[in-house]
Short mmCIF file of C-alpha atoms in Angstrom, two decimals:
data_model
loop_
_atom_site.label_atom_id
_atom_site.label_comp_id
_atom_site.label_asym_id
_atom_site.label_seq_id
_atom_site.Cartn_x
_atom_site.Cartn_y
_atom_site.Cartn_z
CA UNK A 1413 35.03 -7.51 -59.55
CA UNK A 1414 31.54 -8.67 -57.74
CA UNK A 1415 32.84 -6.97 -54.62
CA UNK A 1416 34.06 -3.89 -55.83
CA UNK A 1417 30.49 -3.39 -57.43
CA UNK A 1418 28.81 -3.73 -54.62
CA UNK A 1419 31.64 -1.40 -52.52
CA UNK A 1420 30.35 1.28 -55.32
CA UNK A 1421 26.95 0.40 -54.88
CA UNK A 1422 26.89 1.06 -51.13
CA UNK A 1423 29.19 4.29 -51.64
CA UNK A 1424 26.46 5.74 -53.67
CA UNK A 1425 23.84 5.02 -50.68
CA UNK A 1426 26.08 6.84 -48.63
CA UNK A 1427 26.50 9.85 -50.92
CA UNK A 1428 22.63 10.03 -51.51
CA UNK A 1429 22.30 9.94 -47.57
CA UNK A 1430 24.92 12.57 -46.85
CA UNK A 1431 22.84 14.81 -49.73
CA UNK A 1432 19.71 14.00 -46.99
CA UNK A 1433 22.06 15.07 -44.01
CA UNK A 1434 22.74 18.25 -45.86
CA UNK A 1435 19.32 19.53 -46.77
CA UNK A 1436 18.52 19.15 -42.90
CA UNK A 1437 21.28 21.00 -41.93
CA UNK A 1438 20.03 23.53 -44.38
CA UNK A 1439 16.16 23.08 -42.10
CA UNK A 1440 14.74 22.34 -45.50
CA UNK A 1441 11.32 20.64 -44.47
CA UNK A 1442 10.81 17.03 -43.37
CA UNK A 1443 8.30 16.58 -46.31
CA UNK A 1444 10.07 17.72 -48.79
CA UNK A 1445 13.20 15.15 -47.32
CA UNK A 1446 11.19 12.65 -47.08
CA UNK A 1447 9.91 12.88 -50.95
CA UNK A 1448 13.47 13.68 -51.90
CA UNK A 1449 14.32 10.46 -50.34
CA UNK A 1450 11.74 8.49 -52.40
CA UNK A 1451 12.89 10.44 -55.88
CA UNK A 1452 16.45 9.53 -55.50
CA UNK A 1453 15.60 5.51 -54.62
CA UNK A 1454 13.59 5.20 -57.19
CA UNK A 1455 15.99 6.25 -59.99
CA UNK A 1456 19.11 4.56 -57.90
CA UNK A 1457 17.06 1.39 -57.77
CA UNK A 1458 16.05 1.28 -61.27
CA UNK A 1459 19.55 1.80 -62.53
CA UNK A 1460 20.78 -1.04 -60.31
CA UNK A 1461 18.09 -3.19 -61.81
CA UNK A 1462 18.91 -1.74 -65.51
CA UNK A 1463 22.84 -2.59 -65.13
CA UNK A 1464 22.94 -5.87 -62.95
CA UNK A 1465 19.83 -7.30 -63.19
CA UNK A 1466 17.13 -8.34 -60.10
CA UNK A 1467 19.05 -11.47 -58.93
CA UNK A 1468 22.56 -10.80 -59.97
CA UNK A 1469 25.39 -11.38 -56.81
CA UNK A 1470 25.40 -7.86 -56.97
CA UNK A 1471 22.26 -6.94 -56.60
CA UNK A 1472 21.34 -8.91 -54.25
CA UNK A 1473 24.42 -8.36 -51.96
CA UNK A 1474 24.10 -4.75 -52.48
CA UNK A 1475 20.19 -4.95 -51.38
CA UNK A 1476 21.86 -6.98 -47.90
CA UNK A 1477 24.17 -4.08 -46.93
CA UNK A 1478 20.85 -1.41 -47.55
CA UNK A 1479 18.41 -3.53 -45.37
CA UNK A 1480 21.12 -2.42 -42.60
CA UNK A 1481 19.05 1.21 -43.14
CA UNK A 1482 15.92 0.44 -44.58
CA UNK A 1483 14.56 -2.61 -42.59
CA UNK A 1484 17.12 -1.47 -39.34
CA UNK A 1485 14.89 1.88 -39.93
CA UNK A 1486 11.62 0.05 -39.65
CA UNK A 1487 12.85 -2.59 -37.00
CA UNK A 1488 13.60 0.80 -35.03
CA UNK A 1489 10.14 2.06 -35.69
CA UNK A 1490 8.51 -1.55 -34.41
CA UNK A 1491 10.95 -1.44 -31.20
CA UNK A 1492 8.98 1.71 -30.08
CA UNK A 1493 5.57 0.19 -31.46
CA UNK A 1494 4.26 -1.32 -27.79
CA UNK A 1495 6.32 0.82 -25.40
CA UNK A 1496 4.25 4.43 -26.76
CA UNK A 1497 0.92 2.74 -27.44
CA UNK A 1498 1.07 1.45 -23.98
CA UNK A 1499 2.40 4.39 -22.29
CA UNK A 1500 0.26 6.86 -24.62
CA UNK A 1501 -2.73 5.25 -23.38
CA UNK A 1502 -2.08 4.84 -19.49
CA UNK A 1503 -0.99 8.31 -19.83
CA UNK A 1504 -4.34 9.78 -21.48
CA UNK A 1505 -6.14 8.30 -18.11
CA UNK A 1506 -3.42 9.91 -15.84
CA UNK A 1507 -4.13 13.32 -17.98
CA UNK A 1508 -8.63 12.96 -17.67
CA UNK A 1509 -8.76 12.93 -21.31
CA UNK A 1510 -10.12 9.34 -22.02
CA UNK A 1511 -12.85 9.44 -18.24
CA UNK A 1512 -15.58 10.59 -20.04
CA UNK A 1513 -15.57 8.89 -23.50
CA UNK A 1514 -13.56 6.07 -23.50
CA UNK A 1515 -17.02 3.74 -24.44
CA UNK A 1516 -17.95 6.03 -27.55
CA UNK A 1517 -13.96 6.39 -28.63
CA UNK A 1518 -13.99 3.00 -29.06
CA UNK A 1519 -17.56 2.66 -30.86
CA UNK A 1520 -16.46 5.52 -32.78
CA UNK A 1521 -13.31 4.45 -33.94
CA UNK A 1522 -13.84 0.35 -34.45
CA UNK A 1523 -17.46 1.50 -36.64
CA UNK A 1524 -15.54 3.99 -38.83
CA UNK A 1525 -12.92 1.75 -39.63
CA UNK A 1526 -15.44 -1.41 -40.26
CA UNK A 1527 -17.81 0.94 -42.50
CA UNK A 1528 -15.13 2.23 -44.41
CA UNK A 1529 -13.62 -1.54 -45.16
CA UNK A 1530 -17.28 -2.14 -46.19
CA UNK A 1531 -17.11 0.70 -48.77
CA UNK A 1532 -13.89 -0.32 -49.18
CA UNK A 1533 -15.62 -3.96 -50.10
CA UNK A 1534 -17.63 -2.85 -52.38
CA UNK A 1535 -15.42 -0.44 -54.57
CA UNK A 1536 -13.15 -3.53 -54.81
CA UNK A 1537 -16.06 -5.74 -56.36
CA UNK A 1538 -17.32 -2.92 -58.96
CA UNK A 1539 -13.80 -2.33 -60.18
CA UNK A 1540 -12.94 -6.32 -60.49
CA UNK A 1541 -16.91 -6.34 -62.59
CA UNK A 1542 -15.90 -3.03 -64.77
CA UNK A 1543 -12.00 -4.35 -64.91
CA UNK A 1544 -13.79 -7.84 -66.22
CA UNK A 1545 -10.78 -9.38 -64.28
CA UNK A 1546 -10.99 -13.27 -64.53
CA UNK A 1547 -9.05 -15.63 -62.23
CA UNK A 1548 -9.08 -17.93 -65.04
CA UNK A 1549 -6.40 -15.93 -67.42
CA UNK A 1550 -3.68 -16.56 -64.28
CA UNK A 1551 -1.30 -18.86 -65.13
CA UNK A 1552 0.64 -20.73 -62.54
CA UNK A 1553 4.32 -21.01 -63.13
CA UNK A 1554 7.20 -22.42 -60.29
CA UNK A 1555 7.14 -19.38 -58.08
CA UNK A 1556 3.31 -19.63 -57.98
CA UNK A 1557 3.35 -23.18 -57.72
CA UNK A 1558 5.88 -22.71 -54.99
CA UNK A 1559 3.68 -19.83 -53.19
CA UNK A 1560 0.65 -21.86 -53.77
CA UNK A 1561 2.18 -25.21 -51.29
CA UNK A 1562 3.60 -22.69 -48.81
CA UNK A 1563 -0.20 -21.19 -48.20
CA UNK A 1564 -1.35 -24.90 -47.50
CA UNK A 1565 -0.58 -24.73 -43.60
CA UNK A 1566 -2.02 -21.49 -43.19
CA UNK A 1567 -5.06 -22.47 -45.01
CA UNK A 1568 -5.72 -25.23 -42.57
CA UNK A 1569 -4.92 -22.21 -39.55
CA UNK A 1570 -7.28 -20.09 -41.39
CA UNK A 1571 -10.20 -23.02 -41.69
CA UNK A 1572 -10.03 -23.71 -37.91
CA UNK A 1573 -10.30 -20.90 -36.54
CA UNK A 1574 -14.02 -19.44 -36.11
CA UNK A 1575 -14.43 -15.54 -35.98
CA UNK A 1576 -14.97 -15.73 -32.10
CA UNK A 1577 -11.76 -17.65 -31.96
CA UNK A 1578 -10.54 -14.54 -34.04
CA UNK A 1579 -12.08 -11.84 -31.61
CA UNK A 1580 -10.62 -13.98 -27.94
CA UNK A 1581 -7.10 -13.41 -29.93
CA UNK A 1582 -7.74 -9.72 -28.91
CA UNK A 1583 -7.43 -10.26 -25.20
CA UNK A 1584 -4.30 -10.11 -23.40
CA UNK A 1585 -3.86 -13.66 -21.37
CA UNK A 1586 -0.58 -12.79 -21.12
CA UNK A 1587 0.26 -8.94 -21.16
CA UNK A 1588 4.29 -8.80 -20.98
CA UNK A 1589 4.10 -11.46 -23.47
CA UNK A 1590 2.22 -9.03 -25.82
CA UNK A 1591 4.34 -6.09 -24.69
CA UNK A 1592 7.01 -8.10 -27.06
CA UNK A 1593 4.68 -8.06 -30.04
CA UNK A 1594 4.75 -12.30 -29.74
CA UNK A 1595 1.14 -12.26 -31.40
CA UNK A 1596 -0.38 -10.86 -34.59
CA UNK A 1597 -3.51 -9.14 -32.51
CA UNK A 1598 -0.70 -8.02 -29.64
CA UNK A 1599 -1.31 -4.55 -30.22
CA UNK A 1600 -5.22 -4.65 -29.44
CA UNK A 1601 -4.11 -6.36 -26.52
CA UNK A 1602 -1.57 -4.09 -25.01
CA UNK A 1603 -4.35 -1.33 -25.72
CA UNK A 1604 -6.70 -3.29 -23.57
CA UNK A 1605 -4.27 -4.14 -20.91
CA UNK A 1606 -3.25 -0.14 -21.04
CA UNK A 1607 -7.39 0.60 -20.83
CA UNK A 1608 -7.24 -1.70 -17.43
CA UNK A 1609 -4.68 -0.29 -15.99
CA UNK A 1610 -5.99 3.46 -16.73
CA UNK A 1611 -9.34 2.26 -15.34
CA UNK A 1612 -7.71 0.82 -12.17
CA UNK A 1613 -5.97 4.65 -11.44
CA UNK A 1614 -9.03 5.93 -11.78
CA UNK A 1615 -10.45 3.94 -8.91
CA UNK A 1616 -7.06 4.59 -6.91
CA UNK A 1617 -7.37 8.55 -7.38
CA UNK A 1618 -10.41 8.36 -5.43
CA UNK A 1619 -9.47 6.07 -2.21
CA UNK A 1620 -5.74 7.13 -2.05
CA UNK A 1621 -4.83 10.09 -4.69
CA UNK A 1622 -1.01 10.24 -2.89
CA UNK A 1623 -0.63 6.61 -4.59
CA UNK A 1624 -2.26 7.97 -7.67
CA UNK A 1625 -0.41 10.82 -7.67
CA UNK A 1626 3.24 9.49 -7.74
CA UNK A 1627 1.92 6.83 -10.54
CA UNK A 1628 1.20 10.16 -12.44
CA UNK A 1629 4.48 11.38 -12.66
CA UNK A 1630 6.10 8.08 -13.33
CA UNK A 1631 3.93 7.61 -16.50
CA UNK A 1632 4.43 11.34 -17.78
CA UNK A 1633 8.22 11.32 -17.11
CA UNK A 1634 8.26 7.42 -19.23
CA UNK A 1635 6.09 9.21 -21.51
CA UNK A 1636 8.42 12.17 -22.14
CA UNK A 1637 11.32 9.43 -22.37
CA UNK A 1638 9.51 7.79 -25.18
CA UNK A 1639 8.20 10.43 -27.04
CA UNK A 1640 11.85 12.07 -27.15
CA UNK A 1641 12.34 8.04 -28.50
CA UNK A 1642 10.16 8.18 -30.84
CA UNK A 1643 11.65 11.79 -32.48
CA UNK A 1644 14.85 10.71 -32.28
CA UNK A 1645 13.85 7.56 -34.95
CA UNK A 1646 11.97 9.81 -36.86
CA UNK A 1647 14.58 12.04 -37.98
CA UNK A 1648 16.08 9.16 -39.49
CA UNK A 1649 12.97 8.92 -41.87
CA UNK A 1650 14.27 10.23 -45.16
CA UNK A 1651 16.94 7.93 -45.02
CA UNK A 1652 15.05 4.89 -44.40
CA UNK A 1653 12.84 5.93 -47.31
CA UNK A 1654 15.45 6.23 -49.70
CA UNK A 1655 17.06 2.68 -48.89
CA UNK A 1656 14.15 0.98 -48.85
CA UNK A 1657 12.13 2.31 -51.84
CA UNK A 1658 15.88 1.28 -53.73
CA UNK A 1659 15.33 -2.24 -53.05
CA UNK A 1660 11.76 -2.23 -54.55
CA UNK A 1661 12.48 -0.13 -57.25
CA UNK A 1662 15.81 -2.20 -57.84
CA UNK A 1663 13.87 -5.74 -57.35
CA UNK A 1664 10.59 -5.71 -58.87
CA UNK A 1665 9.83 -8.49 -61.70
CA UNK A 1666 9.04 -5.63 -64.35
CA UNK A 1667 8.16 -8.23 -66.89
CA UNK A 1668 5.24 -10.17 -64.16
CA UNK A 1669 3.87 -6.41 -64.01
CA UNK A 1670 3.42 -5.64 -67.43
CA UNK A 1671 1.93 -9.53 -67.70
CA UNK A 1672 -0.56 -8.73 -64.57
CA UNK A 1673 -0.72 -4.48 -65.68
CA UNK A 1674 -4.83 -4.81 -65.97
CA UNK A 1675 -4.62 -6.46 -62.34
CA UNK A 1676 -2.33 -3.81 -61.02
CA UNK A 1677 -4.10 -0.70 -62.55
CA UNK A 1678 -7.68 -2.03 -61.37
CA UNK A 1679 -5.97 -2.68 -57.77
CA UNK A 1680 -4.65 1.12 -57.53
CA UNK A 1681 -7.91 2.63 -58.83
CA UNK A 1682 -10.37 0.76 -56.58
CA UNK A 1683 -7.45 1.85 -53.77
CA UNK A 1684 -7.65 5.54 -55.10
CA UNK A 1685 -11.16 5.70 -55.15
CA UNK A 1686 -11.59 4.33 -51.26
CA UNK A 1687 -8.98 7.21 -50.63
CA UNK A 1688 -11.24 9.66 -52.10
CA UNK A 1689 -13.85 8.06 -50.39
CA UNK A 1690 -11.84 8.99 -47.00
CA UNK A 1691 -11.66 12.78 -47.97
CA UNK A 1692 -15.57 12.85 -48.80
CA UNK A 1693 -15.99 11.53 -45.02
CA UNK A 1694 -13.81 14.05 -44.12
CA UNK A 1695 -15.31 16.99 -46.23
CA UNK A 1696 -19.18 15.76 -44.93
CA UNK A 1697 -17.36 16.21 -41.00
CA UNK A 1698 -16.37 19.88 -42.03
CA UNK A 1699 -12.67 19.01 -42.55
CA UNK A 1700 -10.70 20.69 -44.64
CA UNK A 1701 -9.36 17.59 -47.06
CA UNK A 1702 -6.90 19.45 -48.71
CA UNK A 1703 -4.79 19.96 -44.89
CA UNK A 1704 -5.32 16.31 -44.54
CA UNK A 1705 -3.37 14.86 -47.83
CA UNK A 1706 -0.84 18.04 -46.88
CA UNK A 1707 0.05 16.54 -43.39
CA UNK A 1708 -0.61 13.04 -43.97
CA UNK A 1709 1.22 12.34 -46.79
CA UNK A 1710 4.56 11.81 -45.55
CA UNK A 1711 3.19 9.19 -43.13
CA UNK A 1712 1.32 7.57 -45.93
CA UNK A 1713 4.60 7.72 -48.27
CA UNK A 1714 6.56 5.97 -45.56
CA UNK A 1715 3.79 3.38 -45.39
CA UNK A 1716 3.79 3.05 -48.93
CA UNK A 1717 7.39 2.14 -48.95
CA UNK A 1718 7.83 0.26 -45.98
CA UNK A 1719 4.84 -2.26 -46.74
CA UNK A 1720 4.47 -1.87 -42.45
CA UNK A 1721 1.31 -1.19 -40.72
CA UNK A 1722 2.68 -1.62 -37.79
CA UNK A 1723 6.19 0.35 -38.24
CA UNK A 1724 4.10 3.53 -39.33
CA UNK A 1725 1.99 3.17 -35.72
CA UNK A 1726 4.42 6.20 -34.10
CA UNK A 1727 3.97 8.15 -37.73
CA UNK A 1728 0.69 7.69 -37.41
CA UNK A 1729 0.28 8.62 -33.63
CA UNK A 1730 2.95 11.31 -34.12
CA UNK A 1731 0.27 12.50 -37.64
CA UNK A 1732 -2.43 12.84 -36.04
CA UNK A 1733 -1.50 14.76 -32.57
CA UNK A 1734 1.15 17.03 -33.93
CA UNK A 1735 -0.23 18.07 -37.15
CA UNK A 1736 -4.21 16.97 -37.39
CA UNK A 1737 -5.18 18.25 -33.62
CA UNK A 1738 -6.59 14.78 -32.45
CA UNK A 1739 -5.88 14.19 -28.98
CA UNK A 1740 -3.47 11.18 -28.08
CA UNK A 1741 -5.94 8.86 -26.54
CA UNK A 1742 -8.15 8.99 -29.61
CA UNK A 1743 -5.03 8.68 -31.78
CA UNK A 1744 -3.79 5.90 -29.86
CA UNK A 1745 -6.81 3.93 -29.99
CA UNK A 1746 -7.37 4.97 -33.80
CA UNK A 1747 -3.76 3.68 -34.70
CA UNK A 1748 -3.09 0.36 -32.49
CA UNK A 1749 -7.19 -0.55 -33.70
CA UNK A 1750 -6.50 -0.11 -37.22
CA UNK A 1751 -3.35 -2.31 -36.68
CA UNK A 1752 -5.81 -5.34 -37.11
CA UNK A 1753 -9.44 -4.06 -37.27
CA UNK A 1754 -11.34 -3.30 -41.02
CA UNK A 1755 -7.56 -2.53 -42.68
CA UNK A 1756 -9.25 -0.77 -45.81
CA UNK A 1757 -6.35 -2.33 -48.60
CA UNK A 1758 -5.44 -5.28 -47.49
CA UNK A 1759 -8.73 -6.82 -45.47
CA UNK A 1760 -11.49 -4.69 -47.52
CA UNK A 1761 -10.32 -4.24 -51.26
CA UNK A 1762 -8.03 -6.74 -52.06
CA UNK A 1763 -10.20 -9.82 -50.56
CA UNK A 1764 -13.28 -8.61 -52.48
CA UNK A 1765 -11.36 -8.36 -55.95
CA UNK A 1766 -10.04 -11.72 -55.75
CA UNK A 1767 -13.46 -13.14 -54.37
CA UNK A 1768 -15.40 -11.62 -57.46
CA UNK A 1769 -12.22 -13.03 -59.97
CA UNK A 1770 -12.62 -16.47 -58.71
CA UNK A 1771 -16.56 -16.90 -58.07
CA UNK A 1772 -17.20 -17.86 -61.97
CA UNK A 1773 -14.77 -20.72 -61.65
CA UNK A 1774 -17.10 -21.94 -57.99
CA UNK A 1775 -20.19 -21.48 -60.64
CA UNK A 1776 -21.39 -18.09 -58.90
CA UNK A 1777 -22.38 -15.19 -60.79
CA UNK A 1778 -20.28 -12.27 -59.29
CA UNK A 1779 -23.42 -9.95 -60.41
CA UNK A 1780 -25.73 -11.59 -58.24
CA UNK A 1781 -26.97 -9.30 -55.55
CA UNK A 1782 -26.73 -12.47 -52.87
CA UNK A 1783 -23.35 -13.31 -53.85
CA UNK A 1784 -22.31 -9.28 -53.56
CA UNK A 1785 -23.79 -8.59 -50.24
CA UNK A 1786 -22.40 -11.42 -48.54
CA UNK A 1787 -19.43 -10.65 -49.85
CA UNK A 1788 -19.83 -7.42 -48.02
CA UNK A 1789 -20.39 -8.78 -44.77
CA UNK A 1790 -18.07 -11.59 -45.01
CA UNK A 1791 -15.05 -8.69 -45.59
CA UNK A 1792 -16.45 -6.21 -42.96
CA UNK A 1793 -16.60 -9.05 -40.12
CA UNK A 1794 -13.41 -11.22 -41.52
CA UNK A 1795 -11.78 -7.90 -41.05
CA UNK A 1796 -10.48 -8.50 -37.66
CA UNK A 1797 -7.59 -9.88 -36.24
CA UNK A 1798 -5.55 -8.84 -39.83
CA UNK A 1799 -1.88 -8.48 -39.01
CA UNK A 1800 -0.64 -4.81 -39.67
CA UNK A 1801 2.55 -6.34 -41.68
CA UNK A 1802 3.46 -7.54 -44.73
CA UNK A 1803 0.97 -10.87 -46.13
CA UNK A 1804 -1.82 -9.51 -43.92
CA UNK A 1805 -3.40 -9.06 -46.82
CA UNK A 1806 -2.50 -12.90 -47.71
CA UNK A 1807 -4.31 -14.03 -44.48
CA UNK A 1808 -7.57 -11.93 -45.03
CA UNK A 1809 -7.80 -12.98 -48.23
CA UNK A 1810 -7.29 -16.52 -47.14
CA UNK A 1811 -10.14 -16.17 -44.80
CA UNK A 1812 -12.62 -14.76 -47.08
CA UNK A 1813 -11.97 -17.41 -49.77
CA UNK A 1814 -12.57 -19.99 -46.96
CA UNK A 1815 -15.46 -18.60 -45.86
CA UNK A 1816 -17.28 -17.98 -49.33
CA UNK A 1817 -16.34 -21.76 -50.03
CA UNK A 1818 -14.18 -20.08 -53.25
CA UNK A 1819 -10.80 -21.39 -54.66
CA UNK A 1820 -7.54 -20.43 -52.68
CA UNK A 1821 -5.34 -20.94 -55.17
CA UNK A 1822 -5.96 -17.42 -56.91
CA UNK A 1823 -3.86 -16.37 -53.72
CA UNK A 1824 -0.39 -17.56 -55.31
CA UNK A 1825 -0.86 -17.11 -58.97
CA UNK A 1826 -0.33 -13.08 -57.69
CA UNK A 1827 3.00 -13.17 -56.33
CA UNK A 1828 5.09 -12.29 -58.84
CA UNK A 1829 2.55 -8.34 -58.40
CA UNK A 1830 2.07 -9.09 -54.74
CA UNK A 1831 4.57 -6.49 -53.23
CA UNK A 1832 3.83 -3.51 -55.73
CA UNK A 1833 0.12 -3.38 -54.82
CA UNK A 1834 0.90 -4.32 -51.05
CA UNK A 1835 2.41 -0.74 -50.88
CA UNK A 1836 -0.83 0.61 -52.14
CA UNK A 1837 -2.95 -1.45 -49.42
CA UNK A 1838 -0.93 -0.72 -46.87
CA UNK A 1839 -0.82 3.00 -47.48
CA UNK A 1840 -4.55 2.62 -47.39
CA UNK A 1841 -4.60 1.47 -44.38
CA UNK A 1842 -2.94 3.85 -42.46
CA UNK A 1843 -4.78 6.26 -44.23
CA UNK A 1844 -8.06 4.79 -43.23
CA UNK A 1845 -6.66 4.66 -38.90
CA UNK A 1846 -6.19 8.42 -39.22
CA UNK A 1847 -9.16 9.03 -40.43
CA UNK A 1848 -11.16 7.25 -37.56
CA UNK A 1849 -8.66 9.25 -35.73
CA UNK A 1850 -9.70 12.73 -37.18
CA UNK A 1851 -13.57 11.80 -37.45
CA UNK A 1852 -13.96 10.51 -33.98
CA UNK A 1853 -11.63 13.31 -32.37
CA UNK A 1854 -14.18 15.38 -34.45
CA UNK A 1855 -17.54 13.89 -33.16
CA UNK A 1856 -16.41 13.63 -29.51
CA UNK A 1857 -15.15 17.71 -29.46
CA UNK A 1858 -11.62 16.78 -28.87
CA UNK A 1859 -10.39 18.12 -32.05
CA UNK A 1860 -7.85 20.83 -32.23
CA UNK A 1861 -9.09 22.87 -35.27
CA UNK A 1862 -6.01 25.40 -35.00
CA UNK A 1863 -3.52 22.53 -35.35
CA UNK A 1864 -5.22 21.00 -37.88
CA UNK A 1865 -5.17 24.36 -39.90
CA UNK A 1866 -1.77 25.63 -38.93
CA UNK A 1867 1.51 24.94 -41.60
CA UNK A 1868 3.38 21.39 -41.05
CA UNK A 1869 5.67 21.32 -38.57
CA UNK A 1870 9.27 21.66 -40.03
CA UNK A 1871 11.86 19.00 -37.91
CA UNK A 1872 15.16 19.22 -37.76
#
């Protein structure tokens, strides 16, 4: 009976997808597929969760055969992560649009995306004060328990591991060995390795520019190769929504929600407020914020679902050249940094709330001005090195805990809420990369103000 369930279950996936399939034959717009997508696994997920339960055989067997789309879908996304930021990069030398600024891109972008997890910071201690969250009321139950000895071993990785330890992660000792994503930091790498290797055609344009010259065309033909990559996994974006959004909305512990709700709610509107806090930056530049949430969103929705940092990176790229008129060195430099550097949700908010939860149990007042901008500081330079995937947030937390000399254990007693708000933080953080993106393309005069203004691109 089990099986034909989950036969059913799967055949309704199918039919939902086919529904997708049809509204693109029918060039009805990529947003509008893409939030159709997250409408339809929402409701399919919460009846699966309604009729069978969150750890029924069905349930979870149905949830296996859907990873095949959702997490294949994201897997596909990661697979062209280190090829385009490498080749986007290399390719912005070969096209004389990184010669001139490459030194105050990379101020630019890195201080933006620091400042803003400073804000970021701070919003997260004033809501955890006006919240009056307490670490205290968390009670610790088997899965906690269970989460709680699991973070031991990275608690001891965390405690050895000095923040110049954290910044020599960054550099590529081995470059084909980051070209296969083997490290957490091995996107900064391959965007320093890339910056080299731009930097060395420079210098070969000038003593022999027939060398130069052929090197050219081989990275603009690999470039065209990947970009026509990249759109090719993109189209499958609605569907990839739709399968993964059903497993959240089909697995969530509804009960642990309603138990954590004032945690939850506080987490969402200190993450809402740094998100307005992006569109003020944006409205002070002269940038229409209204385009931005128009031609962003989809990116941000997929980010919200996928809980992926680093499987929105061609999103984001592909946001912020197509449809916000920053050039593709500054994008590229804006999305691989904000992989690991000042991640707004999950290295600036979340760390702070949980900091200011826990300091009355360390005997620290969380009012204190001391206590607050230390906090600060601690969050803004523990920022780095945070892995654009899902439990980044786990490890910066980890880190800032350490560092303030504050209990750990906090960390576990949120599991049970731990993927719900993770969708929030990591939509954050994408959110925050594309707005270094927009601001620096902005304050270096590389930003395309007709793209930015003109109607979304509509893909097939």
């Amino acid at each position: 009976m089990n099986a034909f369930l989950i036969i059913v279950n799967v055949a309704v996936l199918l039919l939902l997808m086919f529904g997708l399939r049809i509204m693109a034959k029918k060039h009805v717009s990529f947003s509008k597929r893409v939030f159709t997508g997250l409408g339809l696994g929402i409701i399919f997920g919460f009846i699966i969760h309604l009729i069978y339960g969150t750890d029924s055989e069905v349930t979870t067997e149905s949830i296996a055969w859907f990873n095949i789309v959702g997490s294949g879908y994201v897997k596909l996304l990661q697979m062209v992560v280190m090829p385009l930021v490498f080749i986007s990069i290399v390719g912005a030398f070969t096209k004389l649009k990184l010669t001139k600024n490459i030194g105050k891109i990379s101020i630019l972008v890195i201080g933006i995306l620091l400042g803003t997890t400073a804000i970021s910071a701070a919003i997260g201690i004033g809501t955890s004060l006006s919240f009056g969250l307490d670490g205290i009321e968390l009670t610790e139950g088997e899965a906690e328990a269970a989460r709680n000895a699991a973070l031991e071993e990275r608690v001891v990785t965390v405690e050895s591991m000095t923040i110049p330890q954290q910044i020599l992660e960054f550099f590529p000792a081995n470059p084909f060995a980051d070209l296969t994503g083997a490290r957490a930091t091995s996107t900064i790498a391959v965007v320093i390795f890339a910056a080299f290797i731009g930097i060395a055609y420079l210098g070969v344009k000038r003593k022999e520019p027939e060398h130069a010259e052929l090197f050219a065309k081989i990275i603009d033909s690999l470039y065209s190769v990947t970009m026509r990559v990249v759109t090719l996994i993109l189209r499958l974006t609605p569907y990839g929504i739709l399968a993964i959004i059903t497993k959240v909305a089909a697995t969530s512990n509804y009960d642990a929600i309603v138990k954590l709700g004032k945690f939850v709610i506080a987490s969402y509107v200190a993450l809402i407020l740094v998100f307005i806090v992006h569109l003020l930056l944006l409205t002070i530049a002269k940038i229409n914020p209204v385009n931005f949430v128009k031609k962003a969103l989809p990116t941000l929705t997929f980010a919200f679902t996928s809980r992926s940092s680093a499987g929105t990176l061609p999103l984001t790229i592909k946001t912020q050249t197509k449809d916000l008129g920053v050039s593709e060195g500054i994008a590229n430099f804006a999305g691989s940094f904000g992989l690991t550097i000042g991640q707004n949700g999950c290295a600036g908010v979340y760390p702070a709330m949980l900091a200011v939860m826990v300091a009355p149990a360390a005997g620290i007042d969380p009012l204190s001005p001391g206590f607050i901008l230390s906090l600060i500081l601690v969050v803004a330079i523990s920022s780095f090195g945070v892995a654009g995937v899902g439990g980044g947030a786990t490890f910066a937390a980890l880190i800032v805990l350490s560092v303030m000399n504050l209990p750990i254990a906090i960390v576990g007693l949120l599991i049970s809420v731990e993927p719900l708000i993770d969708m929030g933080r990591t939509a954050l953080n994408v959110s925050g990369a594309i707005t270094s993106g927009v601001l620096t393309s902005k304050a270096t005069g590389e930003f395309d103000k007709e793209v930015y203004q003109q109607p979304n691109i509509v893909e097939a």
